[in-house]
Coordinates of C-alpha atoms and ligand atoms in Angstrom, one line a residue:
X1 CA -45.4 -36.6 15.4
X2 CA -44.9 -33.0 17.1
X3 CA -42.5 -32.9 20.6
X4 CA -43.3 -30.0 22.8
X5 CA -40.0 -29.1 24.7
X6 CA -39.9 -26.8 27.5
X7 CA -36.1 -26.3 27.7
X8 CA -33.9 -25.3 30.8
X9 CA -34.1 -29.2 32.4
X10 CA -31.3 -31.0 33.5
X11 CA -31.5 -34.6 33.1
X12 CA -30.2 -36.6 35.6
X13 CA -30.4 -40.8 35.9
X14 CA -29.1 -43.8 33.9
X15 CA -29.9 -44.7 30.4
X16 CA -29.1 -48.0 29.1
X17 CA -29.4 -47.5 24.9
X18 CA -31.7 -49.9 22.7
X19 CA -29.7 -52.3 20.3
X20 CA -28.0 -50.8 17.3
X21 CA -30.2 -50.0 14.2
X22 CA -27.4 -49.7 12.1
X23 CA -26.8 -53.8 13.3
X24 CA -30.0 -54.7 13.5
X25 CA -31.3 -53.8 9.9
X26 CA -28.2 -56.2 8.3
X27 CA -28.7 -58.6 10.8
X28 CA -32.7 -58.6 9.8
X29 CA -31.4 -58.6 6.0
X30 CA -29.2 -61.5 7.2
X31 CA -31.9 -64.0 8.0
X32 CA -32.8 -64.6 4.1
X33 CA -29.8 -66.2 3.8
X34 CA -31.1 -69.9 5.6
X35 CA -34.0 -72.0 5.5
X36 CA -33.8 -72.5 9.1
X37 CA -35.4 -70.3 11.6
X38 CA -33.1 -67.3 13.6
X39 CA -33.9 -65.5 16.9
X40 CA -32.6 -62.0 17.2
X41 CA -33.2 -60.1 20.4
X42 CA -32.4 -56.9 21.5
X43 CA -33.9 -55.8 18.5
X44 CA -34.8 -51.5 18.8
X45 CA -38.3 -50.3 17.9
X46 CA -37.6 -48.4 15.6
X47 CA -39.6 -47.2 12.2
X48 CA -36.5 -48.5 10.1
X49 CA -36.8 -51.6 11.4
X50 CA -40.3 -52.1 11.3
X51 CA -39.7 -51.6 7.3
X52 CA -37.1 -53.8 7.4
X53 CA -39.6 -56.7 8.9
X54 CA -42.5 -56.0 6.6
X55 CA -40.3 -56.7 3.8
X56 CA -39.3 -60.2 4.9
X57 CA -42.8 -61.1 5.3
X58 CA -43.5 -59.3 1.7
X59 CA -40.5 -61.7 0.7
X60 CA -41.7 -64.5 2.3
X61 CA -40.2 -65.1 5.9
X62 CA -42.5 -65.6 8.8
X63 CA -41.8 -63.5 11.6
X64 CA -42.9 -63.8 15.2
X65 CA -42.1 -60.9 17.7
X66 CA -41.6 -62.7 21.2
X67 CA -41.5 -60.0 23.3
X68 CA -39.0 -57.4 24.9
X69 CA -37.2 -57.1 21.8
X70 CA -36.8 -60.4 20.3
X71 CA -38.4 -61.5 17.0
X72 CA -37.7 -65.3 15.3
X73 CA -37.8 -65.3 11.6
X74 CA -38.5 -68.7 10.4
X75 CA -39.5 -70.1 6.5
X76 CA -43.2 -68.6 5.7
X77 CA -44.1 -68.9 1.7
X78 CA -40.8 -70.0 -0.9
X79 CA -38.8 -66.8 -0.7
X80 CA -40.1 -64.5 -3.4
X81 CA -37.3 -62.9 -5.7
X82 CA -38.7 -59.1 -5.9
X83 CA -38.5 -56.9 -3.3
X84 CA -41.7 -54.7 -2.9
X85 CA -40.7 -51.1 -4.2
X86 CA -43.1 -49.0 -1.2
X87 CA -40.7 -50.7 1.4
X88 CA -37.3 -50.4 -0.2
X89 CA -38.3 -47.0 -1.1
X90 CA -38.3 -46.1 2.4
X91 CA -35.6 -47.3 3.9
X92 CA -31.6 -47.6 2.2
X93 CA -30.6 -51.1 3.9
X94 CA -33.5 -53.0 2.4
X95 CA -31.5 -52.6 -0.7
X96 CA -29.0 -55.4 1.0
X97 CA -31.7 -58.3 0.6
X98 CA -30.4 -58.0 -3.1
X99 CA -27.4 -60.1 -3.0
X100 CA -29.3 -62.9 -0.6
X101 CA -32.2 -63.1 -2.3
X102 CA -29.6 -63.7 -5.4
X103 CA -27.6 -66.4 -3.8
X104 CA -30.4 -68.1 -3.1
X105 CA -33.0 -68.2 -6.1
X106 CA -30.2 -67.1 -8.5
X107 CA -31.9 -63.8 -9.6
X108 CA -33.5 -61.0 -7.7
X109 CA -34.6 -57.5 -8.4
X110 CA -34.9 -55.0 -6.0
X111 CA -35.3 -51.0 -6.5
X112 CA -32.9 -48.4 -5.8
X113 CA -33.3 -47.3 -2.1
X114 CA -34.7 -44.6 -0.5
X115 CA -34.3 -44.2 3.4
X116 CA -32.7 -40.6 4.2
X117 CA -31.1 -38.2 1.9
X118 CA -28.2 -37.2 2.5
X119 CA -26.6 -36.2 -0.5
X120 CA -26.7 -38.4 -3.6
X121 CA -26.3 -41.9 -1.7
X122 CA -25.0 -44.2 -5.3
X123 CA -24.8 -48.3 -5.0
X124 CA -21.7 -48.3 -7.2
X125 CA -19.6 -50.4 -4.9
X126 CA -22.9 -52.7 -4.3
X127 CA -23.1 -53.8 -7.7
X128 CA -19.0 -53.8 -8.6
X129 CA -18.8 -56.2 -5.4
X130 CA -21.7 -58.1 -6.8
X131 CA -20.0 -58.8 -10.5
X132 CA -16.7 -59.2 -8.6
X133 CA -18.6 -62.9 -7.3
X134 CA -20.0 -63.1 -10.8
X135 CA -23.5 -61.3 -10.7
X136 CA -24.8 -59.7 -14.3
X137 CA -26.6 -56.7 -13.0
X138 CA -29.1 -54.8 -15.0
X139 CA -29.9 -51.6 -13.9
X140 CA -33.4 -51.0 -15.5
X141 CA -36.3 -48.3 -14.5
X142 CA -35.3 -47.5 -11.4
X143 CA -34.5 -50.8 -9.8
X144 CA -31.5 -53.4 -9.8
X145 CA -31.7 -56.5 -11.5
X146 CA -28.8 -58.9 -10.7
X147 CA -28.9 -62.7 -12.1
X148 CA -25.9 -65.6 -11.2
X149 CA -25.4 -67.5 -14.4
X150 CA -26.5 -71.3 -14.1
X151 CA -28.0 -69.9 -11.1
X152 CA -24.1 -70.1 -9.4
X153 CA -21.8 -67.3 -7.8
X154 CA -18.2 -67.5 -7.1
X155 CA -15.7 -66.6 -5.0
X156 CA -13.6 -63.3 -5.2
X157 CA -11.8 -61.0 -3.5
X158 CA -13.8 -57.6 -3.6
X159 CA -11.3 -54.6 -3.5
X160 CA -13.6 -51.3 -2.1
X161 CA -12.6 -48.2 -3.4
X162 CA -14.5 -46.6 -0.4
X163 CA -14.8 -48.6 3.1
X164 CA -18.1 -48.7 2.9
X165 CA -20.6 -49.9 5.4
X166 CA -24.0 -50.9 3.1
X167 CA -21.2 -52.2 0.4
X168 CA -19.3 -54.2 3.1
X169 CA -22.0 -55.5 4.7
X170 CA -23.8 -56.4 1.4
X171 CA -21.5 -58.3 0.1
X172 CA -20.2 -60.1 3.0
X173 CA -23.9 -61.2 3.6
X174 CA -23.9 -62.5 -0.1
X175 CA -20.7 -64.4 0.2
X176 CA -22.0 -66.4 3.0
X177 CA -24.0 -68.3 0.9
X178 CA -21.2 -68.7 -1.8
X179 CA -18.9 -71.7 -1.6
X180 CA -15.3 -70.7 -1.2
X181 CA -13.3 -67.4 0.2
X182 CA -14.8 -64.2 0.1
X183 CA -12.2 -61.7 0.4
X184 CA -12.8 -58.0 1.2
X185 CA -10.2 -55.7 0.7
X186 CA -10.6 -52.3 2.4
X187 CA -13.9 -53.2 4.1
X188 CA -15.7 -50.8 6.7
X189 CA -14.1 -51.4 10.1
X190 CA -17.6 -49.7 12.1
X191 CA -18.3 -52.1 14.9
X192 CA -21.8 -52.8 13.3
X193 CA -19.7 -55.0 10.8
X194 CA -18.5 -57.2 13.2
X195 CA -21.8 -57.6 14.7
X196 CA -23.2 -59.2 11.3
X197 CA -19.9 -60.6 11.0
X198 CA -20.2 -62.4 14.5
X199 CA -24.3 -63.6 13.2
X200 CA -22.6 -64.8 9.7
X201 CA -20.2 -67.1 11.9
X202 CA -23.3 -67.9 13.9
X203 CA -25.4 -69.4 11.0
X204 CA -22.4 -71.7 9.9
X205 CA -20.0 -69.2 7.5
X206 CA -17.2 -68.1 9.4
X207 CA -16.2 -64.2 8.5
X208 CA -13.5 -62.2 10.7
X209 CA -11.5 -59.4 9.8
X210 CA -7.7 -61.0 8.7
X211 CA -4.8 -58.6 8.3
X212 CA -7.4 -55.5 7.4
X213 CA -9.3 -57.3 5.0
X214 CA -12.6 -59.4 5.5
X215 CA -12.8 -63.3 5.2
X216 CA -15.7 -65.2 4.6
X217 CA -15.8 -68.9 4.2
X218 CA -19.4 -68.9 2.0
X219 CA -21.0 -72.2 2.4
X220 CA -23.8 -74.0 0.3
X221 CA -26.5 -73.8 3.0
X222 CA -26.4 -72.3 6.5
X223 CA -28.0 -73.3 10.2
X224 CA -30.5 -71.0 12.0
X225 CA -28.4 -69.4 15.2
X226 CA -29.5 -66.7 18.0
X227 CA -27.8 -63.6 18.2
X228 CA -28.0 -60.4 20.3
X229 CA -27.5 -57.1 18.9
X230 CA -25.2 -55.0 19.8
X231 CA -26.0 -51.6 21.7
X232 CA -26.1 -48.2 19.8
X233 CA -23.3 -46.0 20.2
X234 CA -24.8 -43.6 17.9
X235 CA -27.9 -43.5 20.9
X236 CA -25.6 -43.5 23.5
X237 CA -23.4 -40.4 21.7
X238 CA -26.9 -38.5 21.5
X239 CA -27.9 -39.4 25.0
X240 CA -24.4 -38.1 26.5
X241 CA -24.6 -34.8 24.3
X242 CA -28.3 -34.4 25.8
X243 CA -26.4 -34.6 29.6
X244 CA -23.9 -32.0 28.4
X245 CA -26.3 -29.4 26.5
X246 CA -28.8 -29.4 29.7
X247 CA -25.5 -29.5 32.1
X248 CA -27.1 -32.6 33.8
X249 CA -25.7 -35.8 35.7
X250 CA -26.3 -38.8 33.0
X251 CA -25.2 -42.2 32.9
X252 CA -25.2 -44.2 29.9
X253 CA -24.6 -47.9 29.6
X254 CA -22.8 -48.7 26.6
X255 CA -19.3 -50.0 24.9
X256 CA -16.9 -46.7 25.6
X257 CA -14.2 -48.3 23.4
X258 CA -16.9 -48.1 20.1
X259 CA -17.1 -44.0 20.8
X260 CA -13.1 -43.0 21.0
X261 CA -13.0 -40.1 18.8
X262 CA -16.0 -38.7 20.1
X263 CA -15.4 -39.1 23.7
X264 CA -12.0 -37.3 22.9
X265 CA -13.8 -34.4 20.9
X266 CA -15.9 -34.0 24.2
X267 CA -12.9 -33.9 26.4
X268 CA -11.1 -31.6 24.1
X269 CA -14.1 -29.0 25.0
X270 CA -13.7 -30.0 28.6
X271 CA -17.2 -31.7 29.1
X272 CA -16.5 -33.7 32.4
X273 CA -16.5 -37.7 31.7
X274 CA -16.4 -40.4 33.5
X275 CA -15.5 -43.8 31.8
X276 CA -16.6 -47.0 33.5
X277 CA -15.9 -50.6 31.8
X278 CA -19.6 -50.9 30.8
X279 CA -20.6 -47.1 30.3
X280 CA -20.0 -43.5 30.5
X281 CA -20.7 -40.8 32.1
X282 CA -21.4 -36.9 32.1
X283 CA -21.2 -34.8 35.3
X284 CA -21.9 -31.2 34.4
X285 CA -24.3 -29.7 36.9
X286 CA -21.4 -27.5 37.9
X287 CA -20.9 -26.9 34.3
X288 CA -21.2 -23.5 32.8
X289 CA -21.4 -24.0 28.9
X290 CA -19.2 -20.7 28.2
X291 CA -16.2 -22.5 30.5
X292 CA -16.6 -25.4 27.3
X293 CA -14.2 -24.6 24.0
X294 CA -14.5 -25.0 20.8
X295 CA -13.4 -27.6 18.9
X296 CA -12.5 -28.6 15.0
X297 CA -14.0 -31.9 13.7
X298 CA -14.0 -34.3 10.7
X299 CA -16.2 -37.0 10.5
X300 CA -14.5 -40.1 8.8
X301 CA -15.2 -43.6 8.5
X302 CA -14.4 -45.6 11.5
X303 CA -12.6 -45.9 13.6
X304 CA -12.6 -42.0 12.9
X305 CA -15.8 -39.3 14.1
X306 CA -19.0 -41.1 13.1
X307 CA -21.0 -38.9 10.7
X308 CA -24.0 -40.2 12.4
X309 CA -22.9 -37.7 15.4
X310 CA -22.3 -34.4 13.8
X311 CA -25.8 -33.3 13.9
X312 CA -26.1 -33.7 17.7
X313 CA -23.2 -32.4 18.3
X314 CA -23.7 -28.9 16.4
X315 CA -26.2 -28.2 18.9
X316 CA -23.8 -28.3 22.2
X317 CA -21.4 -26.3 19.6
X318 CA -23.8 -23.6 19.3
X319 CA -23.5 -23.1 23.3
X320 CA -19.7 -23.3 23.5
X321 CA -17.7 -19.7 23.1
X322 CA -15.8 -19.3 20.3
X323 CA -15.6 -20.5 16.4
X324 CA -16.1 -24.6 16.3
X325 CA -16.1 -26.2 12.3
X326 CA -17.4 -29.7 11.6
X327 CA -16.6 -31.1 8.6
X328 CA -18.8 -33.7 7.1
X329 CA -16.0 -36.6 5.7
X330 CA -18.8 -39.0 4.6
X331 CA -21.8 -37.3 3.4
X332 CA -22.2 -34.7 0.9
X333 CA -24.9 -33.4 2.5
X334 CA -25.8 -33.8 6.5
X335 CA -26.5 -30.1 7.1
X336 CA -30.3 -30.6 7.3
X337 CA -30.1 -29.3 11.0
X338 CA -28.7 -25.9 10.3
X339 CA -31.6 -24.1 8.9
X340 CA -33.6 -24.9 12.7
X341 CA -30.5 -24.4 14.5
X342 CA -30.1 -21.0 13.3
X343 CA -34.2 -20.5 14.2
X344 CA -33.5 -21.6 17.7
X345 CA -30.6 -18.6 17.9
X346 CA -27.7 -20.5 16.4
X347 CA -25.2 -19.0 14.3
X348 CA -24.4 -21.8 12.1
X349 CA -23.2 -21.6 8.4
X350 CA -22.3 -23.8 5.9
X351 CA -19.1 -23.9 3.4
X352 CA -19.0 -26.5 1.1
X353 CA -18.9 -29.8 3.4
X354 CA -18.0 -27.9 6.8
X355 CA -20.0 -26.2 9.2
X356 CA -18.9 -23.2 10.9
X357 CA -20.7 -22.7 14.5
X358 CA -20.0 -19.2 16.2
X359 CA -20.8 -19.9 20.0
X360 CA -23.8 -17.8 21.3
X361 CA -25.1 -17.3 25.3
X362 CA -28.6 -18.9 24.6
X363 CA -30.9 -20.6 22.6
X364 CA -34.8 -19.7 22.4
X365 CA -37.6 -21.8 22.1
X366 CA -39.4 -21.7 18.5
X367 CA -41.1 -23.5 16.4
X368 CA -38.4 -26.0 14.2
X369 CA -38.9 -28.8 11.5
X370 CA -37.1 -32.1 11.1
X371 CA -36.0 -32.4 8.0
X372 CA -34.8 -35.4 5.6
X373 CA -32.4 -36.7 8.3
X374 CA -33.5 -38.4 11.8
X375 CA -29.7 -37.4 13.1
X376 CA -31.3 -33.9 12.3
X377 CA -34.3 -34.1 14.1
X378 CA -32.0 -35.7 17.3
X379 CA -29.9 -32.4 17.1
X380 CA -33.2 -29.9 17.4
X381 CA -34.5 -32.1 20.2
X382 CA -31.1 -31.9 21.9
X383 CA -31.0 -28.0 21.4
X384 CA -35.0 -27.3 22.5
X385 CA -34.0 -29.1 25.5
X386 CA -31.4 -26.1 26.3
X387 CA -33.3 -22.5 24.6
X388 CA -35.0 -20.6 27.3
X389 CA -38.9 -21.0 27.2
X390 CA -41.1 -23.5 25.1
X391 CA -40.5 -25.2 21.8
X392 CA -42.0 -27.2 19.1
X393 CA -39.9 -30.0 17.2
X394 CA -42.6 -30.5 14.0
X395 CA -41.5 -34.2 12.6
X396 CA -44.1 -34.9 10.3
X397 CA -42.1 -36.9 8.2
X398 CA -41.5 -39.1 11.4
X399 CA -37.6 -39.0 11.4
X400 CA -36.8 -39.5 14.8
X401 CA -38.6 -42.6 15.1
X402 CA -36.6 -44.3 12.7
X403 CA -33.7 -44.1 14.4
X404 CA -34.4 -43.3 18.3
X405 CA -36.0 -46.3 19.8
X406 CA -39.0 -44.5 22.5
X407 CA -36.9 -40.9 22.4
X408 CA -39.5 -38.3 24.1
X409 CA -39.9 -40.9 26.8
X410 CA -36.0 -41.8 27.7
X411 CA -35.7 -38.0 28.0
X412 CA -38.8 -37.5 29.9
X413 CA -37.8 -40.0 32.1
X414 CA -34.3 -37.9 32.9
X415 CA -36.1 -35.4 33.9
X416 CA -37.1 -33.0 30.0
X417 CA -40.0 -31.1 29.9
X418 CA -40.9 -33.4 26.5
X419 CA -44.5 -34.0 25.4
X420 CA -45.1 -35.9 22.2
X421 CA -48.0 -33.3 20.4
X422 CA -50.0 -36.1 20.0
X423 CA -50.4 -36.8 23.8
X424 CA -50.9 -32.9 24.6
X425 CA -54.0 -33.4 22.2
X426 CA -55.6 -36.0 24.3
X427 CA -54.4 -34.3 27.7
X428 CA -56.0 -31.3 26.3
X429 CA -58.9 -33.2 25.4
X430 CA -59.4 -35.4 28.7
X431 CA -58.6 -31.6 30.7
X432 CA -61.4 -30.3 28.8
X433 CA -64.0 -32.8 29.4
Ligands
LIG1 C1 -24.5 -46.6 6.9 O1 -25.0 -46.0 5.8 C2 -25.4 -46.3 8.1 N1 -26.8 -46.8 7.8 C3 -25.5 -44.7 8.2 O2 -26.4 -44.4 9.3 C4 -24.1 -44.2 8.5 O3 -24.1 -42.8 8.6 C5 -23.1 -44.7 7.4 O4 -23.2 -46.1 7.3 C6 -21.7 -44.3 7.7 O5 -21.3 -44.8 8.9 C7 -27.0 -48.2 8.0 O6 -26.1 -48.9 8.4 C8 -28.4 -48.6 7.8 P1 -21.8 -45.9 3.4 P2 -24.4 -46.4 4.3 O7 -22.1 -46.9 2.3 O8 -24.2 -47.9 4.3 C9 -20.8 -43.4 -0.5 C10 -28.1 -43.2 10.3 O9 -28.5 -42.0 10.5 N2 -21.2 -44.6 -1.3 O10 -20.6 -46.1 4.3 O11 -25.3 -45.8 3.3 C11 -22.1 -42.7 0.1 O12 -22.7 -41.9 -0.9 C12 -27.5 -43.6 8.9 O13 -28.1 -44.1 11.2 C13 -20.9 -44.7 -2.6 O14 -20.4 -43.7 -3.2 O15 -23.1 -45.6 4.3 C14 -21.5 -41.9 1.2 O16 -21.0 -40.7 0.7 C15 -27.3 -42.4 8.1 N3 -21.2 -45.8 -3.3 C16 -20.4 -42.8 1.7 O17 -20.1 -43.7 0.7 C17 -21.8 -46.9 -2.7 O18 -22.1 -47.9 -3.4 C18 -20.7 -43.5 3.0 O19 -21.7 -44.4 2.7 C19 -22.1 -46.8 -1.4 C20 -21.7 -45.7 -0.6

């Protein structure tokens, strides 16, 4: 899919964002844990999660999309214990059926993921937290192959070297379905934890976060439960930095208190917020860009910058006066935006893990390709939408779909000039006849 952006726009109204993908795809993960059936609703269209539900029908689950968001996932054919290599190749969470499909049929094997690259992206603390509760991995042509001797896991407490959020969520999901306390010792604290957490609870094995660690009380079987996912702050991040870059009047309903850093990085430059209980707001129609100043930023686990933000927020960088640096905490490698940055007028460079963006008067329209990272492909949209004249975002490898739920039309809807190519074709063609 090609967008056509004719930038210059400000986009003024309300957004209220989709659900979280970074929720959803554990939550989806989550529902190979019970026999019984789960309803999950405010579930985002995205690409990602579309994978994510071909591969519990490739596994065995029945799944039944009931409308405006909300699937139920009941028993289908006995839960296979490979995981189809086409769909774990695309996507990075599907790696996390692993450890359910392994506390319940005693062995699985599923291959190592794909999903985006950003730097080499290793399962290390997937498989250490997996022989912590007594798992013999074998990792053999390009998959994982984990087995529970006499078909039984154990308890443990799981010390992570790294809080991180697949490994956390893994193996909190896997410890659900074994007997006993599951402890996880510095566990990932992002706000999409909880919300499996909170569904984990909900099927019968209470987890909570206890003095900084992670508690599960695993159970031999769990319940089917309903569950709502959470909204995405990582949505609502890009759809505030869309407001500021195009000086608009946006509104977007979401949890303020899951965005802290970043709403503090955005006062620091002196965009103009608004807070409300339930949402936030931008007001900069009496903005001027060059007024905005620079800023230095390192992404960090939460509750620090999210990673998943330093794309977008490059491109209002590139508009603000002045030397701004972003260094990347998290990944080795989320620069993927810098090389169509710099074609849209940009002067971005990279050192090492840290971008440095000098501040320029204006960006012009070109022609720019998404590249390996859909957080990429959110940043070029975001700076099309402020270059002078026309420009094409080429996404041919369909990033921005897997993780903005209905993008081009939320922003056409706030007023952008945004045309998926795909429609122009037909307009072109029904013009012509
Ligand atoms: C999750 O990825 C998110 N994806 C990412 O969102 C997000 O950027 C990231 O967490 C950080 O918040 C989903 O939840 C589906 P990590 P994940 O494990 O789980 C290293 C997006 O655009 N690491 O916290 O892969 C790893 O290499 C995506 O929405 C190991 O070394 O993140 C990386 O440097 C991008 N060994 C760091 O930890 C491991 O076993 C963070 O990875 C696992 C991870």
């Amino acid at each position: 899919m090609n967008y056509r952006i004719r930038g210059g726009r400000a986009l003024r109204g309300e957004v209220t964002v989709p659900g979280a993908k970074n929720s959803a795809l554990h939550l989806l993960a989550a529902s190979l844990l019970t026999d019984e059936p789960i309803t999950l609703r405010n579930v985002p269209d995205l690409r990602d999660v579309r994978t994510q539900l071909a591969l519990l029908e490739a596994l065995g689950k029945r799944v039944e999309p009931l409308g405006e968001g909300a699937y139920r996932i009941a028993p289908g054919s006995p839960l296979a214990s490979e995981a189809p290599g086409e769909l774990v190749q695309k996507l990075r969470a599907s790696f996390h059926v692993l450890g359910p499909l392994l506390a319940r049929l005693g062995e699985a094997y599923v291959p190592l993921p794909g999903g985006d690259v950003l730097g080499p992206r290793p399962v290390d603390l997937h498989v250490g937290g997996l022989q912590a509760l007594g798992a013999v991995i074998e990792v053999r042509e390009g998959g994982v192959c984990a087995r529970a001797p006499a078909q039984k896991l154990r308890p443990a407490t799981i010390s992570l070297p790294y809080p991180s959020v697949g490994a956390t969520v893994h193996l909190a999901l896997t410890a659900a379905l074994v007997p006993g306390t599951t402890l996880i010792e510095n566990p990932a604290r992002e706000p999409e934890v909880d919300d499996v957490l909170a569904f984990l609870s909900a099927l019968g094995a209470p987890a909570r976060r206890r003095e900084g660690r992670i508690e599960v009380q695993g159970q031999p079987k769990l319940r089917g439960a309903e569950h709502r996912v959470m909204p995405d702050r990582i949505c609502a991040g890009t759809y505030l930095l869309a407001g500021a870059i195009t000086r608009g009047e946006l509104m977007v309903r979401c949890r303020p208190w899951h965005l802290r850093p970043f709403l503090d990085t955005l006062q620091a430059m002196g965009v103009p917020l608004q807070e409300f209980a339930d949402g936030v707001a931008v007001r900069c129609e009496d903005l001027t860009l060059t007024s905005l100043r620079p800023v230095r930023v390192e992404t960090q686990p939460y509750p620090g910058f999210p990673t998943d933000l330093h794309p977008p927020l490059t491109a209002l960088l590139s508009l603000v006066p002045g030397e701004s640096r972003i260094r990347e905490g998290v990944f080795e490698d989320r620069f993927a935006y810098a090389a169509g940055l710099r074609a849209l007028g940009a002067r971005v460079r990279i050192r090492g893990r840290e971008a440095i963006i000098e501040g320029v008067p204006r960006l012009y329209g070109t022609e720019v390709k998404v590249e390996r990272d859909n957080r990429a492909g959110a940043a070029l949209v975001l700076a099309a939408l402020a270059a002078e004249g026309e420009s094409r975002v080429c996404d041919e490898e369909e990033q921005i779909p897997r993780g903005y739920h209905r993008f081009a039309e939320t922003l056409r809807d706030l007023g952008a000039d945004i045309v998926e190519e795909s429609l122009i074709s037909t307009r072109h063609r029904e013009e012509g006849e």
